[in-house]
Coordinates of C-alpha atoms and ligand atoms in Angstrom, one line a residue:
M21 CA 234.2 168.5 126.6
T22 CA 234.2 164.8 125.9
T23 CA 231.7 164.1 123.2
S24 CA 229.7 161.0 124.3
P25 CA 227.5 161.6 127.4
I26 CA 227.8 159.3 130.4
T27 CA 224.5 157.6 131.3
V28 CA 223.5 158.2 134.9
T29 CA 220.4 156.3 136.2
V30 CA 218.7 157.6 139.3
T31 CA 216.0 155.5 141.0
G32 CA 213.5 157.2 143.3
A33 CA 214.0 160.3 141.1
A34 CA 210.8 162.0 142.2
G35 CA 211.6 161.7 145.9
N36 CA 213.2 164.3 148.2
I37 CA 216.8 163.2 147.7
G38 CA 216.2 162.9 144.0
Y39 CA 215.0 166.5 143.7
A40 CA 218.2 167.7 145.4
L41 CA 220.5 165.3 143.5
L42 CA 219.4 165.6 139.9
F43 CA 220.3 169.3 139.5
R44 CA 223.7 168.8 140.9
I45 CA 224.4 165.9 138.5
A46 CA 223.1 168.0 135.6
S47 CA 225.3 170.9 136.5
G48 CA 228.5 168.7 136.5
G49 CA 228.9 168.1 140.2
L50 CA 228.9 164.3 139.9
L51 CA 231.4 163.6 137.2
G52 CA 233.2 166.9 136.6
P53 CA 232.7 170.2 134.7
D54 CA 233.5 168.7 131.3
V55 CA 231.4 165.6 131.3
P56 CA 228.0 165.6 129.6
V57 CA 225.3 163.4 131.2
R58 CA 222.3 161.6 130.0
L59 CA 219.9 161.2 132.9
N60 CA 217.7 158.1 133.2
L61 CA 215.1 158.5 135.9
L62 CA 213.4 155.4 137.3
E63 CA 210.2 155.7 139.3
I64 CA 207.2 153.6 140.3
P65 CA 204.2 154.3 138.0
A66 CA 202.4 156.5 140.6
A67 CA 205.4 158.8 140.7
V68 CA 206.1 159.1 137.0
K69 CA 204.1 162.3 136.6
A70 CA 206.1 163.9 139.4
A71 CA 209.3 162.8 137.8
E72 CA 208.1 164.4 134.5
G73 CA 207.7 167.7 136.4
T74 CA 211.3 167.4 137.7
A75 CA 212.4 166.7 134.1
M76 CA 210.7 169.8 132.9
E77 CA 212.6 171.8 135.5
L78 CA 215.9 170.1 134.6
N79 CA 215.4 171.0 131.0
D80 CA 214.3 174.6 131.9
S81 CA 217.6 175.0 133.7
A82 CA 219.4 174.8 130.4
F83 CA 222.4 173.0 131.8
P84 CA 225.0 172.9 129.1
L85 CA 226.1 169.4 130.2
L86 CA 222.7 167.9 130.2
D87 CA 222.3 165.8 127.1
S88 CA 218.8 164.4 127.8
V89 CA 216.4 163.3 130.5
N90 CA 214.5 160.0 130.1
I91 CA 211.8 158.7 132.5
Y92 CA 211.0 155.0 133.0
D93 CA 208.9 152.8 135.2
D94 CA 210.6 149.8 133.7
V95 CA 213.8 148.7 135.5
N96 CA 215.4 147.1 132.4
Q97 CA 215.0 150.1 130.2
A98 CA 216.2 152.5 133.0
F99 CA 219.5 150.6 133.3
E100 CA 220.2 150.2 129.6
G101 CA 223.8 151.3 129.1
T102 CA 224.1 152.8 132.6
N103 CA 227.6 153.9 133.6
V104 CA 226.6 155.3 137.0
G105 CA 223.6 154.0 139.0
L106 CA 222.4 155.9 142.0
L107 CA 219.9 153.6 143.8
V108 CA 218.0 156.1 145.9
G109 CA 214.3 154.8 145.8
A110 CA 213.5 152.4 148.6
R111 CA 210.6 151.3 150.7
P112 CA 210.6 153.4 153.9
R113 CA 209.9 151.8 157.3
T114 CA 206.4 152.7 158.2
K115 CA 204.9 152.6 161.7
G116 CA 204.6 149.2 163.1
M117 CA 206.5 147.6 160.2
E118 CA 208.6 144.6 161.2
R119 CA 212.2 144.4 160.1
A120 CA 211.4 141.2 158.1
D121 CA 208.7 143.1 156.2
L122 CA 211.1 146.0 155.5
L123 CA 213.8 143.7 154.3
A124 CA 211.3 141.7 152.1
A125 CA 210.0 144.9 150.5
N126 CA 213.5 146.2 149.8
G127 CA 214.7 142.8 148.6
G128 CA 211.8 143.1 146.0
I129 CA 213.3 146.4 144.8
F130 CA 217.1 145.8 145.0
G131 CA 217.1 142.2 143.7
P132 CA 215.4 143.1 140.4
Q133 CA 217.5 146.3 140.1
G134 CA 220.7 144.3 140.6
K135 CA 219.6 141.8 137.9
A136 CA 218.7 144.6 135.5
I137 CA 222.1 146.2 136.1
N138 CA 223.7 142.8 135.4
D139 CA 221.8 142.4 132.2
H140 CA 221.7 145.9 130.7
A141 CA 224.3 148.3 132.2
A142 CA 227.5 149.3 130.6
D143 CA 230.6 147.1 131.4
D144 CA 232.1 149.9 133.5
V145 CA 229.0 150.4 135.6
K146 CA 229.5 151.9 139.1
V147 CA 226.6 151.7 141.6
L148 CA 226.0 153.6 144.7
V149 CA 223.1 152.5 147.0
V150 CA 221.6 155.2 149.0
G151 CA 218.1 153.7 149.9
N152 CA 218.0 152.2 153.3
P153 CA 219.0 149.8 154.7
A154 CA 221.8 150.8 152.4
N155 CA 224.5 148.3 153.2
T156 CA 222.1 145.3 153.0
N157 CA 220.4 146.7 149.9
A158 CA 223.8 147.0 148.2
Y159 CA 224.6 143.5 149.2
I160 CA 221.3 142.3 147.7
A161 CA 221.9 144.2 144.5
A162 CA 225.5 142.9 144.2
A163 CA 224.4 139.3 144.8
S164 CA 221.8 139.7 142.1
A165 CA 224.4 140.8 139.6
P166 CA 226.8 137.9 139.3
D167 CA 228.5 139.2 136.1
V168 CA 229.4 142.6 137.7
P169 CA 232.4 142.7 140.0
A170 CA 231.2 143.1 143.6
D171 CA 233.5 146.1 144.0
R172 CA 231.2 148.1 141.7
F173 CA 228.4 148.1 144.3
N174 CA 228.9 150.6 147.1
A175 CA 226.7 151.7 150.0
M176 CA 226.6 155.3 151.0
M177 CA 228.5 156.0 154.2
R178 CA 229.7 159.5 153.0
L179 CA 226.9 161.3 154.7
D180 CA 228.0 159.8 158.0
H181 CA 231.6 160.8 157.2
N182 CA 230.6 164.3 156.3
R183 CA 228.6 164.6 159.5
A184 CA 231.7 163.5 161.5
M185 CA 233.8 166.2 159.7
S186 CA 231.1 168.8 160.5
Q187 CA 231.2 168.0 164.2
L188 CA 234.9 168.2 164.4
K189 CA 234.8 171.6 162.6
E190 CA 232.2 172.9 165.0
K191 CA 234.1 171.7 168.1
T192 CA 237.6 172.8 167.1
G193 CA 237.1 175.5 164.5
T194 CA 239.3 173.7 162.0
A195 CA 238.4 174.3 158.3
I196 CA 236.9 171.2 156.6
S197 CA 239.8 171.2 154.1
D198 CA 242.2 170.9 157.0
I199 CA 240.5 167.9 158.6
K200 CA 241.9 164.6 157.3
K201 CA 241.5 160.8 157.8
V202 CA 238.2 160.6 159.6
V203 CA 236.4 157.3 159.2
V204 CA 233.0 155.8 160.0
W205 CA 233.3 152.1 160.2
G206 CA 230.4 149.8 159.5
N207 CA 226.8 150.4 158.5
H208 CA 224.7 153.4 157.8
S209 CA 222.7 152.8 161.0
A210 CA 222.9 153.7 164.6
D211 CA 225.4 150.9 165.0
Q212 CA 228.1 152.8 163.0
H213 CA 231.4 153.6 164.6
P214 CA 232.7 157.1 163.8
D215 CA 236.4 157.2 164.6
V216 CA 238.9 160.0 164.8
S217 CA 241.9 157.8 166.0
Y218 CA 243.9 158.6 162.8
A219 CA 242.4 162.0 162.1
T220 CA 244.5 165.1 161.9
L221 CA 243.4 168.7 162.3
D222 CA 245.7 171.2 160.6
G223 CA 248.3 168.4 160.5
K224 CA 248.1 167.7 164.2
P225 CA 246.5 164.5 165.7
A226 CA 242.8 165.1 166.4
L227 CA 243.1 163.2 169.7
E228 CA 245.3 166.0 171.0
A229 CA 242.5 168.5 170.4
V230 CA 239.5 166.6 171.7
D231 CA 239.1 164.5 174.8
A232 CA 237.7 161.0 175.2
Q233 CA 234.7 162.3 177.2
W234 CA 233.6 164.5 174.3
L235 CA 234.2 161.8 171.8
D236 CA 232.3 159.1 173.7
S237 CA 229.4 161.1 175.1
Y238 CA 228.9 163.7 172.4
F239 CA 230.7 163.1 169.1
V240 CA 229.8 159.4 168.5
P241 CA 226.1 159.6 169.4
T242 CA 225.7 162.9 167.6
V243 CA 227.1 161.6 164.3
A244 CA 225.3 158.2 164.6
K245 CA 221.9 159.8 165.5
R246 CA 222.1 162.9 163.2
G247 CA 219.5 161.5 160.9
A248 CA 216.9 161.4 163.7
A249 CA 217.9 164.9 164.8
I250 CA 217.3 166.3 161.3
I251 CA 213.9 164.7 161.2
E252 CA 213.1 166.2 164.6
A253 CA 214.1 169.7 163.5
R254 CA 213.0 169.7 159.8
G255 CA 210.0 167.4 160.0
A256 CA 211.5 165.5 157.1
S257 CA 214.6 163.4 156.6
S258 CA 218.0 164.6 155.3
A259 CA 217.7 165.2 151.6
A260 CA 220.1 167.9 150.4
S261 CA 222.9 166.7 152.6
A262 CA 222.3 163.1 151.5
A263 CA 222.3 164.2 147.8
S264 CA 225.5 166.2 148.5
A265 CA 227.2 163.1 150.0
A266 CA 226.2 161.0 147.0
I267 CA 227.8 163.6 144.7
D268 CA 231.0 163.5 146.9
H269 CA 231.1 159.7 146.9
V270 CA 230.8 159.3 143.1
Y271 CA 233.0 162.3 142.3
D272 CA 235.8 160.8 144.4
W273 CA 235.3 157.3 143.0
V274 CA 235.6 158.5 139.5
N275 CA 238.1 161.3 139.9
G276 CA 240.2 160.0 142.8
T277 CA 240.6 161.0 146.5
K278 CA 243.0 163.8 147.5
E279 CA 246.6 163.0 148.1
G280 CA 247.3 162.4 151.9
D281 CA 243.7 161.8 152.8
W282 CA 241.0 159.2 152.6
T283 CA 237.3 159.1 152.8
T284 CA 234.7 156.6 154.0
A285 CA 233.0 154.4 151.4
G286 CA 230.7 151.4 152.0
V287 CA 232.6 148.9 149.9
A288 CA 232.8 145.1 149.6
S289 CA 235.2 143.6 152.1
H290 CA 237.9 141.2 151.0
G291 CA 238.5 140.2 154.6
E292 CA 240.1 143.5 155.8
Y293 CA 240.0 144.1 159.5
G294 CA 238.3 140.8 160.0
V295 CA 235.2 141.9 158.1
P296 CA 233.8 138.8 156.3
E297 CA 234.4 138.8 152.6
G298 CA 231.5 140.3 150.6
L299 CA 229.9 142.4 153.4
I300 CA 229.5 146.0 152.1
F301 CA 231.0 147.9 155.0
G302 CA 232.2 151.4 155.8
F303 CA 236.0 151.5 155.6
P304 CA 238.7 154.1 155.2
T305 CA 239.2 154.1 151.5
T306 CA 241.2 155.9 148.8
S307 CA 240.4 156.0 145.1
A308 CA 242.6 156.1 142.0
G309 CA 241.9 155.2 138.4
G310 CA 238.2 154.7 139.2
E311 CA 238.7 152.0 141.8
W312 CA 238.5 152.1 145.6
Q313 CA 241.3 150.7 147.8
I314 CA 240.6 149.9 151.4
V315 CA 243.4 151.5 153.6
T316 CA 245.0 148.5 155.4
G317 CA 247.5 148.1 158.2
L318 CA 245.9 150.6 160.6
D319 CA 246.4 150.0 164.3
V320 CA 242.9 149.3 165.6
S321 CA 242.1 150.3 169.2
D322 CA 239.9 148.1 171.4
A323 CA 237.0 150.5 171.1
T324 CA 237.3 150.5 167.3
R325 CA 237.6 146.7 167.3
A326 CA 234.4 146.5 169.3
G327 CA 232.7 148.9 166.9
I328 CA 233.7 146.9 163.9
E329 CA 232.5 143.7 165.6
R330 CA 229.1 145.3 166.4
N331 CA 228.6 146.3 162.8
I332 CA 229.6 142.9 161.4
K333 CA 227.1 141.3 163.7
A334 CA 224.3 143.7 162.7
A335 CA 225.1 143.4 159.0
Q336 CA 225.2 139.6 159.2
E337 CA 221.9 139.4 161.1
E338 CA 220.2 141.5 158.3
I339 CA 221.7 139.3 155.6
D340 CA 220.7 136.1 157.4
A341 CA 217.2 137.5 157.7
V342 CA 217.2 138.3 153.9
K343 CA 218.4 134.7 153.2
E344 CA 215.6 133.3 155.4
L345 CA 213.1 135.2 153.3
D346 CA 214.4 133.5 150.2
I347 CA 215.3 136.9 148.7
L348 CA 218.9 135.6 148.0
Ligands
LIG3 P1 211.3 159.7 149.4 O1 210.2 158.8 150.0 O2 211.1 161.2 149.3 O3 211.5 159.2 147.9 C1 211.7 157.9 147.5 C2 211.3 157.7 146.1 O4 211.6 156.4 145.7 C3 209.8 157.9 145.9 O5 209.6 158.9 144.9 C4 209.3 156.6 145.4 O6 208.2 156.6 144.5 C5 210.5 156.0 144.8 N1 210.5 154.5 144.7 C6 210.0 153.6 145.6 N2 210.2 152.4 145.2 C7 210.8 152.5 144.0 C8 211.3 151.5 143.0 N3 211.1 150.2 143.1 N4 211.9 152.0 141.9 C9 212.0 153.3 141.7 N5 211.6 154.3 142.6 C10 211.1 153.8 143.7 O7 212.6 159.3 150.1 P2 214.0 160.1 150.2 O8 214.0 161.1 151.3 O9 214.3 160.6 148.8 O10 215.0 159.0 150.6 C11 215.3 157.9 149.8 C12 216.1 156.8 150.5 O11 217.3 157.3 151.0 C13 215.3 156.3 151.8 O12 215.5 154.9 151.8 C14 216.1 156.9 152.9 O13 216.0 156.1 154.1 C15 217.5 156.8 152.4 N6 218.5 157.6 153.0 C16 219.8 157.2 153.0 C17 220.8 157.9 153.5 C18 222.2 157.3 153.6 O14 223.1 158.0 154.1 N7 222.6 156.2 153.0 C19 220.6 159.2 154.2 C20 219.3 159.9 153.7 C21 218.2 158.9 153.6 O15 217.6 158.7 154.8

């Protein structure tokens, strides 16, 4: 076991995803079975008591890897020395809320959090934004942290990726471990473009096993609208699967992706596939040495091109709206 604990800050710690996430972090799922963690929980004052209850349960679980749990309602204290930041807490869209109001409310959360990360986090900080609209919130946080490389701010696309894997498994009976090179281009929104053009099932092209009709009329809408289907069935939004995806994302970022495969991560574009530089966008990515690499040089079909363009437009519209609100 390494001796000094890694500081992991989780915002929105008393929420639904937080409750599913914290126990997996504390048991070693996020960083590995030998890495002790110090958990910093950030909540709004009204939810601090609930976070204290969760902290009691974390301590009562007697996880050998859990060094300590600290609860804050001050953003600067919560990010002091942070190595991994999981930005989960966000302002949900309530009935009748305009997009501009939603963006303004979240800008008021992710701007200050980005600044606090800039000023207080460890030099090697890695940040995953889960709170929606995740891609734009990650962009706001990155823009508010000029001293932190933009590549350290990611948006979570892994749940969409995992949902795509699950649909392929259900359709073809292929084991998850034998499904490779799925990608979900773009944003964590209904605009996203799930793509199996490069995917293999048991080493064979996925496009030989599934037809275009199933892909267009079932697979793509099912993956893109899965969040709504979960709410319809459960009466609450995805929580444990979102937490699991956050664990997968950070684990792969820190420990590397598997040889011969890639995953989907929302990472800052450097212009790949025509995506404007700086947009935080779902790409096929591999990780090694704690850094993501976007997989380049793929042949992109017309449908994929159209999907990428649709997502660029949606992302830029949101960022333009944020700029108009003087958040950036
Ligand atoms: P909850 O409403 O259960 O929890 C959110 C928590 O955040 C609350 O405890 C609240 O007090 C806290 N919070 C609000 N503002 C805060 C601030 N400024 N600082 C610290 N904490 C703050 O939501 P939950 O179900 O946990 O979902 C959290 C976010 O994840 C939502 O924005 C949701 O839309 C988003 N999701 C993103 C997904 C993705 O794939 N990227 C999938 C799942 C989920 O929908």
